[in-house]
mmCIF file of C-alpha atoms in Angstrom:
data_model
loop_
_atom_site.group_PDB
_atom_site.id
_atom_site.type_symbol
_atom_site.label_atom_id
_atom_site.label_comp_id
_atom_site.label_asym_id
_atom_site.label_seq_id
_atom_site.Cartn_x
_atom_site.Cartn_y
_atom_site.Cartn_z
ATOM 1 C CA UNK C 17 33.065 -35.218 -8.385
ATOM 2 C CA UNK C 18 30.070 -33.857 -10.875
ATOM 3 C CA UNK C 19 27.523 -32.061 -8.840
ATOM 4 C CA UNK C 20 29.130 -32.484 -5.610
ATOM 5 C CA UNK C 21 28.226 -29.505 -3.004
ATOM 6 C CA UNK C 22 25.671 -28.262 -5.468
ATOM 7 C CA UNK C 23 22.159 -27.588 -4.629
ATOM 8 C CA UNK C 24 19.644 -30.540 -5.553
ATOM 9 C CA UNK C 25 17.618 -28.884 -8.099
ATOM 10 C CA UNK C 26 14.159 -27.767 -6.715
ATOM 11 C CA UNK C 27 10.965 -29.566 -7.772
ATOM 12 C CA UNK C 28 9.615 -27.791 -11.220
ATOM 13 C CA UNK C 29 5.978 -27.575 -9.296
ATOM 14 C CA UNK C 30 5.592 -24.236 -6.748
ATOM 15 C CA UNK C 31 3.750 -26.622 -3.940
ATOM 16 C CA UNK C 32 5.624 -26.850 -0.613
ATOM 17 C CA UNK C 33 5.585 -30.752 0.127
ATOM 18 C CA UNK C 34 7.419 -30.410 3.178
ATOM 19 C CA UNK C 35 4.994 -31.218 6.285
ATOM 20 C CA UNK C 36 2.458 -32.564 4.206
ATOM 21 C CA UNK C 37 0.149 -35.703 4.895
ATOM 22 C CA UNK C 38 1.352 -38.035 1.431
ATOM 23 C CA UNK C 39 -1.028 -40.457 1.789
ATOM 24 C CA UNK C 40 -3.845 -38.589 2.479
ATOM 25 C CA UNK C 41 -3.005 -35.998 -0.275
ATOM 26 C CA UNK C 42 -2.750 -38.930 -2.456
ATOM 27 C CA UNK C 43 -5.572 -40.583 -2.061
ATOM 28 C CA UNK C 44 -7.531 -37.593 -2.541
ATOM 29 C CA UNK C 45 -5.858 -36.237 -6.169
ATOM 30 C CA UNK C 46 -5.379 -40.172 -6.904
ATOM 31 C CA UNK C 47 -9.573 -40.459 -6.128
ATOM 32 C CA UNK C 48 -10.563 -36.847 -7.699
ATOM 33 C CA UNK C 49 -8.573 -37.173 -10.582
ATOM 34 C CA UNK C 50 -10.127 -40.851 -11.846
ATOM 35 C CA UNK C 51 -13.801 -39.292 -10.970
ATOM 36 C CA UNK C 52 -12.687 -36.170 -13.105
ATOM 37 C CA UNK C 53 -11.661 -38.733 -15.659
ATOM 38 C CA UNK C 54 -15.060 -40.675 -15.319
ATOM 39 C CA UNK C 55 -16.671 -37.691 -15.570
ATOM 40 C CA UNK C 56 -15.490 -36.479 -18.811
ATOM 41 C CA UNK C 57 -16.489 -39.683 -20.784
ATOM 42 C CA UNK C 58 -19.614 -39.822 -19.300
ATOM 43 C CA UNK C 59 -20.279 -36.696 -20.737
ATOM 44 C CA UNK C 60 -18.317 -37.392 -23.677
ATOM 45 C CA UNK C 61 -20.809 -40.818 -23.934
ATOM 46 C CA UNK C 62 -24.061 -38.311 -23.605
ATOM 47 C CA UNK C 63 -22.878 -35.869 -26.453
ATOM 48 C CA UNK C 64 -21.891 -39.176 -28.538
ATOM 49 C CA UNK C 65 -25.837 -39.747 -28.680
ATOM 50 C CA UNK C 66 -27.592 -36.201 -27.544
ATOM 51 C CA UNK C 67 -25.230 -33.607 -28.892
ATOM 52 C CA UNK C 68 -27.069 -32.380 -31.874
ATOM 53 C CA UNK C 69 -30.171 -32.734 -30.075
ATOM 54 C CA UNK C 70 -31.846 -29.427 -27.760
ATOM 55 C CA UNK C 71 -29.409 -30.562 -24.514
ATOM 56 C CA UNK C 72 -26.494 -31.001 -26.635
ATOM 57 C CA UNK C 73 -25.561 -27.450 -25.886
ATOM 58 C CA UNK C 74 -26.205 -27.731 -22.121
ATOM 59 C CA UNK C 75 -24.159 -31.309 -21.341
ATOM 60 C CA UNK C 76 -21.435 -29.409 -23.465
ATOM 61 C CA UNK C 77 -21.431 -26.759 -21.128
ATOM 62 C CA UNK C 78 -21.066 -28.875 -18.108
ATOM 63 C CA UNK C 79 -18.612 -31.145 -19.995
ATOM 64 C CA UNK C 80 -16.058 -28.043 -20.652
ATOM 65 C CA UNK C 81 -16.358 -27.705 -16.754
ATOM 66 C CA UNK C 82 -15.503 -30.789 -16.448
ATOM 67 C CA UNK C 83 -12.528 -30.660 -18.903
ATOM 68 C CA UNK C 84 -10.975 -27.979 -16.468
ATOM 69 C CA UNK C 85 -11.807 -30.116 -13.518
ATOM 70 C CA UNK C 86 -9.288 -32.968 -15.404
ATOM 71 C CA UNK C 87 -7.056 -30.263 -16.445
ATOM 72 C CA UNK C 88 -6.499 -28.772 -13.047
ATOM 73 C CA UNK C 89 -6.135 -32.454 -11.253
ATOM 74 C CA UNK C 90 -3.496 -33.448 -14.445
ATOM 75 C CA UNK C 91 -1.825 -30.668 -12.712
ATOM 76 C CA UNK C 92 -2.353 -31.544 -9.303
ATOM 77 C CA UNK C 93 -0.850 -34.778 -9.905
ATOM 78 C CA UNK C 94 2.452 -33.682 -11.167
ATOM 79 C CA UNK C 95 2.868 -31.018 -8.464
ATOM 80 C CA UNK C 96 2.074 -33.600 -5.785
ATOM 81 C CA UNK C 97 3.771 -36.712 -7.666
ATOM 82 C CA UNK C 98 0.630 -38.456 -7.171
ATOM 83 C CA UNK C 99 0.530 -41.888 -9.888
ATOM 84 C CA UNK C 100 -3.091 -42.109 -11.100
ATOM 85 C CA UNK C 101 -5.362 -44.988 -10.807
ATOM 86 C CA UNK C 102 -4.740 -48.244 -12.573
ATOM 87 C CA UNK C 103 -8.463 -48.238 -13.126
ATOM 88 C CA UNK C 104 -8.333 -45.419 -15.928
ATOM 89 C CA UNK C 105 -8.976 -48.229 -18.410
ATOM 90 C CA UNK C 106 -11.729 -49.149 -16.683
ATOM 91 C CA UNK C 107 -13.146 -45.810 -16.107
ATOM 92 C CA UNK C 108 -12.999 -45.077 -19.523
ATOM 93 C CA UNK C 109 -15.307 -47.250 -20.981
ATOM 94 C CA UNK C 110 -17.448 -47.515 -18.103
ATOM 95 C CA UNK C 111 -17.798 -44.021 -18.081
ATOM 96 C CA UNK C 112 -18.398 -43.684 -21.823
ATOM 97 C CA UNK C 113 -20.993 -46.604 -21.778
ATOM 98 C CA UNK C 114 -23.205 -44.619 -19.048
ATOM 99 C CA UNK C 115 -23.127 -41.669 -20.917
ATOM 100 C CA UNK C 116 -24.135 -42.830 -23.939
ATOM 101 C CA UNK C 117 -25.737 -45.849 -22.244
ATOM 102 C CA UNK C 118 -28.094 -42.906 -20.056
ATOM 103 C CA UNK C 119 -28.225 -40.998 -23.000
ATOM 104 C CA UNK C 120 -30.081 -43.347 -25.253
ATOM 105 C CA UNK C 121 -33.158 -43.191 -22.708
ATOM 106 C CA UNK C 122 -32.996 -39.454 -23.726
ATOM 107 C CA UNK C 123 -32.970 -36.756 -22.645
ATOM 108 C CA UNK C 124 -34.235 -37.586 -19.137
ATOM 109 C CA UNK C 125 -32.098 -40.355 -18.739
ATOM 110 C CA UNK C 126 -29.627 -38.642 -19.433
ATOM 111 C CA UNK C 127 -30.077 -35.621 -16.813
ATOM 112 C CA UNK C 128 -31.097 -38.475 -13.939
ATOM 113 C CA UNK C 129 -27.166 -40.043 -14.383
ATOM 114 C CA UNK C 130 -26.089 -36.455 -13.875
ATOM 115 C CA UNK C 131 -27.662 -36.146 -10.770
ATOM 116 C CA UNK C 132 -27.224 -39.136 -9.707
ATOM 117 C CA UNK C 133 -23.397 -39.129 -10.333
ATOM 118 C CA UNK C 134 -22.765 -35.112 -9.485
ATOM 119 C CA UNK C 135 -24.717 -35.619 -5.679
ATOM 120 C CA UNK C 136 -22.255 -38.244 -4.658
ATOM 121 C CA UNK C 137 -19.026 -36.203 -6.393
ATOM 122 C CA UNK C 138 -20.808 -33.096 -4.220
ATOM 123 C CA UNK C 139 -20.955 -35.233 -0.908
ATOM 124 C CA UNK C 140 -17.718 -36.834 -1.589
ATOM 125 C CA UNK C 141 -15.683 -33.468 -1.903
ATOM 126 C CA UNK C 142 -18.023 -32.371 1.103
ATOM 127 C CA UNK C 143 -16.044 -34.880 3.008
ATOM 128 C CA UNK C 144 -12.586 -34.251 1.730
ATOM 129 C CA UNK C 145 -13.577 -30.903 2.700
ATOM 130 C CA UNK C 146 -14.094 -32.152 6.021
ATOM 131 C CA UNK C 147 -10.574 -33.954 5.907
ATOM 132 C CA UNK C 148 -8.200 -31.256 5.116
ATOM 133 C CA UNK C 149 -9.811 -28.895 7.445
ATOM 134 C CA UNK C 150 -9.383 -31.392 10.186
ATOM 135 C CA UNK C 151 -5.623 -31.758 8.865
ATOM 136 C CA UNK C 152 -4.861 -28.076 8.557
ATOM 137 C CA UNK C 153 -6.719 -25.716 6.721
ATOM 138 C CA UNK C 154 -3.771 -23.239 6.221
ATOM 139 C CA UNK C 155 -1.534 -26.052 4.687
ATOM 140 C CA UNK C 156 -4.071 -27.271 2.638
ATOM 141 C CA UNK C 157 -5.563 -23.593 1.469
ATOM 142 C CA UNK C 158 -4.765 -23.819 -2.361
ATOM 143 C CA UNK C 159 -6.640 -27.461 -2.347
ATOM 144 C CA UNK C 160 -9.101 -26.699 -0.260
ATOM 145 C CA UNK C 161 -9.919 -23.565 -2.326
ATOM 146 C CA UNK C 162 -9.651 -25.830 -5.402
ATOM 147 C CA UNK C 163 -12.238 -28.662 -4.278
ATOM 148 C CA UNK C 164 -14.349 -25.839 -3.022
ATOM 149 C CA UNK C 165 -14.942 -24.543 -6.412
ATOM 150 C CA UNK C 166 -15.611 -28.287 -7.938
ATOM 151 C CA UNK C 167 -17.760 -28.845 -5.077
ATOM 152 C CA UNK C 168 -20.106 -25.798 -6.130
ATOM 153 C CA UNK C 169 -19.946 -26.168 -9.911
ATOM 154 C CA UNK C 170 -20.776 -30.367 -9.601
ATOM 155 C CA UNK C 171 -23.501 -29.321 -7.211
ATOM 156 C CA UNK C 172 -24.599 -26.266 -9.989
ATOM 157 C CA UNK C 173 -24.027 -29.599 -12.339
ATOM 158 C CA UNK C 174 -27.039 -31.370 -10.067
ATOM 159 C CA UNK C 175 -29.452 -28.262 -10.099
ATOM 160 C CA UNK C 176 -29.022 -28.314 -13.868
ATOM 161 C CA UNK C 177 -30.260 -31.674 -14.173
ATOM 162 C CA UNK C 178 -33.185 -31.303 -12.044
ATOM 163 C CA UNK C 179 -34.070 -28.188 -14.045
ATOM 164 C CA UNK C 180 -33.723 -30.779 -17.133
ATOM 165 C CA UNK C 181 -36.163 -33.162 -16.158
ATOM 166 C CA UNK C 182 -34.122 -35.763 -14.171
ATOM 167 C CA UNK C 183 -36.761 -36.840 -11.955
ATOM 168 C CA UNK C 184 -39.257 -37.363 -14.476
#
């Protein structure tokens, strides 16, 4: 009998799945993936309008970090076997429209959008950090490290927006 007595093929990921709170982890990764996907689309919309302006390189720098965030959450979705949200087509369109629409208001409009979005995302990441620490900080050490790093980078984007006249 093929496979009889053979060990199961190990999961291709390096993530130990034993004892994790699967619903909590699924929700965190799914939501963060959707958020990073949406952020990528916002910056794509802003670059479509302002990419050749004086603020284009600043937007591109933030977008490059968002691309790395999305790449990492794509990897985590595979590692933790999390399905993406069914709302990705919505985030695709809505994110681009929000980015382009805010950029049509000019640099200040784009930066105001960035500040508002990044403030919300930073708060969201802080709530997830609290949840994972309450669950078990050692068990979720890798995920906590990723979320903390991304929260700090999102806060940096927020501050960059403020430096570029978002409040005006």
